[in-house]
Amino acid sequence: MLRFMASVNAPDLKRADARRNRRRLLDAAIELVLEAGAEPSRDAVAKRAGVGIGTLYRHFPDREGLLRAVVLDVLDRTIEQGESACEESRSGGEALRRYAHVAIDTGLGVVSILRPLLDTPSWPDRQAAARQLLDRLIGAARSDGTIDADVTATDIALATIRFCRPLVIGLDPAAERATAHRQLDVYLDGLMSRPSGTP
Amino acid sequence: MLRFMASVNAPDLKRADARRNRRRLLDAAIELVLEAGAEPSRDAVAKRAGVGIGTLYRHFPDREGLLRAVVLDVLDRTIEQGESACEESRSGGEALRRYAHVAIDTGLGVVSILRPLLDTPSWPDRQAAARQLLDRLIGAARSDGTIDADVTATDIALATIRFCRPLVIGLDPAAERATAHRQLDVYLDGLMSRPSGTP
DNA sequence: ATGAAGCGGAGCATATCCCTCCGCTTTCGC
DNA sequence: GCGAAAGCGGAGGGATATGCTCCGCTTCAT
């Protein structure tokens, strides 16, 4: 039903190698943005993706194109996976917890890192959708009683940014992810077990 | 008593402007390392410090010199402030919490970011001292019963690395620090309120 | 006041980055 | 299989950033 909207971000490329390379480029860019906390060089993106520099320029002719595609990709995947994690959950608290873990895996943090660099008025819909999802989760967890009323969407958003950046750059990615998820769980435990009114 | 050892890291510079500039350079380098998660360019350090590039090269003639000085400076300040925070504390749990906050303010995270880049066998004493301090704090908090036996020094160390890196780079430093301390408190709440045996 | 120590930044060599172009390779409908 | 169309890779050249030196001017301590 929204098929054509999805195609804005992920055009229906005919050839398999083109689709594969596009995905590799996006993944590489996400990694590099999270590592550096800034816009990566194009050469670095192509190298990390394991494709030629020419391929990068064919897929994303201008600088902003790549970064916009990255943000859109991350938002889409977060919303999609977040929704389904949400559906599988039995309580508001569990749903919120699952969403946060999803956000780490999708690399949601790139959005806040990249937004200041992009003067684009192009994806209010996607941002709004992500925001609504989060608000819904917060509401559910609140009525569950698993989080206090003073826990805001911003708290969760800031935490996911923090936890989806790599800790020490040379580290094994698997160990990196495992640490992030473990630390996030502890953080969420902290949020969810606070006696009301703790400053 | 250990005055001469301290001078290895902070030589007794005669002139006030030299001392001031040295400190500015160290602070700038710490900021940049935490932001980028990597070795910063020398030009960037001098610019951030507000001094001429020549001044940087006079204080730190070679690349490693600056980075070593940064690590030593951070370790020294963490140990010193950590010790005194420790003395002011009434319980093991409080001491551990204070130490973690100190580590954020001193920028302890640079050590793990920089260590892979430095092939230096030069400050085992300082590292050992920091490690001992942390172990002592963990022990105290354990016998307090404020943390579980399965909470390790590594858990605390990794958390401090995570929380002392800036969240979004353009952000106001004061807001940045405030967020970091708030999030750290939540994380510590999580660590300290875990029912035994939670995976 | 004055000499010595320190400061700043111009400037050059080097490395990195941006982007184009075109011959070769892969894919897919037949 | 086969051929054409679509995609790929990376050399290369101009632009930019970085590493480091050098020396005339400024600031500090006495």
PDB file of N, CA, C and O (backbone and C1' of nucleotides) in Angstrom, chain B residues 15, chain C residues 1-6, chain D residues 26-30:
ATOM      1  N   ARG B  15      57.458  29.691  33.140  1.00  0.00           N
ATOM      2  CA  ARG B  15      56.575  30.833  32.807  1.00  0.00           C
ATOM      3  C   ARG B  15      55.110  30.455  32.863  1.00  0.00           C
ATOM      4  O   ARG B  15      54.701  29.364  32.459  1.00  0.00           O
TER       5      ARG B  15
ATOM      6  P    DA C   1      61.837  51.414  31.723  1.00  0.00           P
ATOM      7  O5'  DA C   1      63.153  50.562  31.440  1.00  0.00           O
ATOM      8  C5'  DA C   1      64.404  51.061  31.832  1.00  0.00           C
ATOM      9  C4'  DA C   1      65.368  49.914  31.818  1.00  0.00           C
ATOM     10  C3'  DA C   1      65.674  49.383  30.420  1.00  0.00           C
ATOM     11  O3'  DA C   1      67.020  48.939  30.444  1.00  0.00           O
ATOM     12  C1'  DA C   1      64.600  47.678  31.696  1.00  0.00           C
ATOM     13  P    DT C   2      67.845  48.753  29.074  1.00  0.00           P
ATOM     14  O5'  DT C   2      68.001  47.166  29.025  1.00  0.00           O
ATOM     15  C5'  DT C   2      68.462  46.461  30.188  1.00  0.00           C
ATOM     16  C4'  DT C   2      68.295  44.976  29.953  1.00  0.00           C
ATOM     17  C3'  DT C   2      68.267  44.571  28.476  1.00  0.00           C
ATOM     18  O3'  DT C   2      68.872  43.286  28.351  1.00  0.00           O
ATOM     19  C1'  DT C   2      66.338  43.800  29.508  1.00  0.00           C
ATOM     20  P    DG C   3      70.175  43.109  27.446  1.00  0.00           P
ATOM     21  O5'  DG C   3      70.337  41.511  27.426  1.00  0.00           O
ATOM     22  C5'  DG C   3      70.604  40.854  28.658  1.00  0.00           C
ATOM     23  C4'  DG C   3      69.684  39.658  28.827  1.00  0.00           C
ATOM     24  C3'  DG C   3      69.683  38.704  27.625  1.00  0.00           C
ATOM     25  O3'  DG C   3      69.657  37.397  28.165  1.00  0.00           O
ATOM     26  C1'  DG C   3      67.476  39.302  28.140  1.00  0.00           C
ATOM     27  P    DA C   4      70.414  36.223  27.420  1.00  0.00           P
ATOM     28  O5'  DA C   4      69.445  35.034  27.831  1.00  0.00           O
ATOM     29  C5'  DA C   4      68.868  35.057  29.146  1.00  0.00           C
ATOM     30  C4'  DA C   4      67.474  34.469  29.114  1.00  0.00           C
ATOM     31  C3'  DA C   4      67.304  33.293  28.146  1.00  0.00           C
ATOM     32  O3'  DA C   4      66.508  32.334  28.794  1.00  0.00           O
ATOM     33  C1'  DA C   4      65.661  34.919  27.693  1.00  0.00           C
ATOM     34  P    DA C   5      66.603  30.782  28.408  1.00  0.00           P
ATOM     35  O5'  DA C   5      65.083  30.344  28.517  1.00  0.00           O
ATOM     36  C5'  DA C   5      64.248  30.940  29.498  1.00  0.00           C
ATOM     37  C4'  DA C   5      62.838  31.113  28.947  1.00  0.00           C
ATOM     38  C3'  DA C   5      62.381  29.959  28.054  1.00  0.00           C
ATOM     39  O3'  DA C   5      61.187  29.423  28.597  1.00  0.00           O
ATOM     40  C1'  DA C   5      61.922  32.076  27.039  1.00  0.00           C
ATOM     41  P    DG C   6      60.417  28.292  27.823  1.00  0.00           P
ATOM     42  O5'  DG C   6      59.312  29.134  27.024  1.00  0.00           O
ATOM     43  C5'  DG C   6      58.532  30.071  27.755  1.00  0.00           C
ATOM     44  C4'  DG C   6      57.583  30.777  26.804  1.00  0.00           C
ATOM     45  C3'  DG C   6      56.817  29.833  25.880  1.00  0.00           C
ATOM     46  O3'  DG C   6      55.441  30.192  25.929  1.00  0.00           O
ATOM     47  C1'  DG C   6      57.827  31.554  24.639  1.00  0.00           C
TER      48       DG C   6
ATOM     49  P    DT D  26      55.300  42.816  18.391  1.00  0.00           P
ATOM     50  O5'  DT D  26      55.071  41.775  19.570  1.00  0.00           O
ATOM     51  C5'  DT D  26      54.199  40.676  19.379  1.00  0.00           C
ATOM     52  C4'  DT D  26      54.036  39.911  20.675  1.00  0.00           C
ATOM     53  C3'  DT D  26      53.777  40.765  21.910  1.00  0.00           C
ATOM     54  O3'  DT D  26      52.735  40.153  22.641  1.00  0.00           O
ATOM     55  C1'  DT D  26      55.664  39.384  22.288  1.00  0.00           C
ATOM     56  P    DT D  27      52.109  40.842  23.967  1.00  0.00           P
ATOM     57  O5'  DT D  27      52.712  39.925  25.131  1.00  0.00           O
ATOM     58  C5'  DT D  27      52.566  38.528  25.035  1.00  0.00           C
ATOM     59  C4'  DT D  27      53.358  37.860  26.140  1.00  0.00           C
ATOM     60  C3'  DT D  27      53.158  38.491  27.523  1.00  0.00           C
ATOM     61  O3'  DT D  27      52.919  37.425  28.427  1.00  0.00           O
ATOM     62  C1'  DT D  27      55.463  38.321  27.041  1.00  0.00           C
ATOM     63  P    DC D  28      52.402  37.693  29.916  1.00  0.00           P
ATOM     64  O5'  DC D  28      53.640  37.165  30.765  1.00  0.00           O
ATOM     65  C5'  DC D  28      54.121  35.854  30.504  1.00  0.00           C
ATOM     66  C4'  DC D  28      55.496  35.683  31.097  1.00  0.00           C
ATOM     67  C3'  DC D  28      55.599  36.068  32.574  1.00  0.00           C
ATOM     68  O3'  DC D  28      55.995  34.919  33.299  1.00  0.00           O
ATOM     69  C1'  DC D  28      57.387  37.027  31.296  1.00  0.00           C
ATOM     70  P    DA D  29      55.920  34.895  34.897  1.00  0.00           P
ATOM     71  O5'  DA D  29      57.441  35.208  35.263  1.00  0.00           O
ATOM     72  C5'  DA D  29      58.440  34.313  34.829  1.00  0.00           C
ATOM     73  C4'  DA D  29      59.800  34.821  35.254  1.00  0.00           C
ATOM     74  C3'  DA D  29      59.911  35.190  36.728  1.00  0.00           C
ATOM     75  O3'  DA D  29      61.148  34.689  37.224  1.00  0.00           O
ATOM     76  C1'  DA D  29      60.475  37.066  35.377  1.00  0.00           C
ATOM     77  P    DT D  30      61.508  34.808  38.771  1.00  0.00           P
ATOM     78  O5'  DT D  30      62.637  35.914  38.777  1.00  0.00           O
ATOM     79  C5'  DT D  30      63.697  35.820  37.814  1.00  0.00           C
ATOM     80  C4'  DT D  30      64.414  37.141  37.708  1.00  0.00           C
ATOM     81  C3'  DT D  30      64.748  37.793  39.053  1.00  0.00           C
ATOM     82  O3'  DT D  30      66.155  37.951  39.147  1.00  0.00           O
ATOM     83  C1'  DT D  30      63.884  39.382  37.529  1.00  0.00           C
TER      84       DT D  30
END
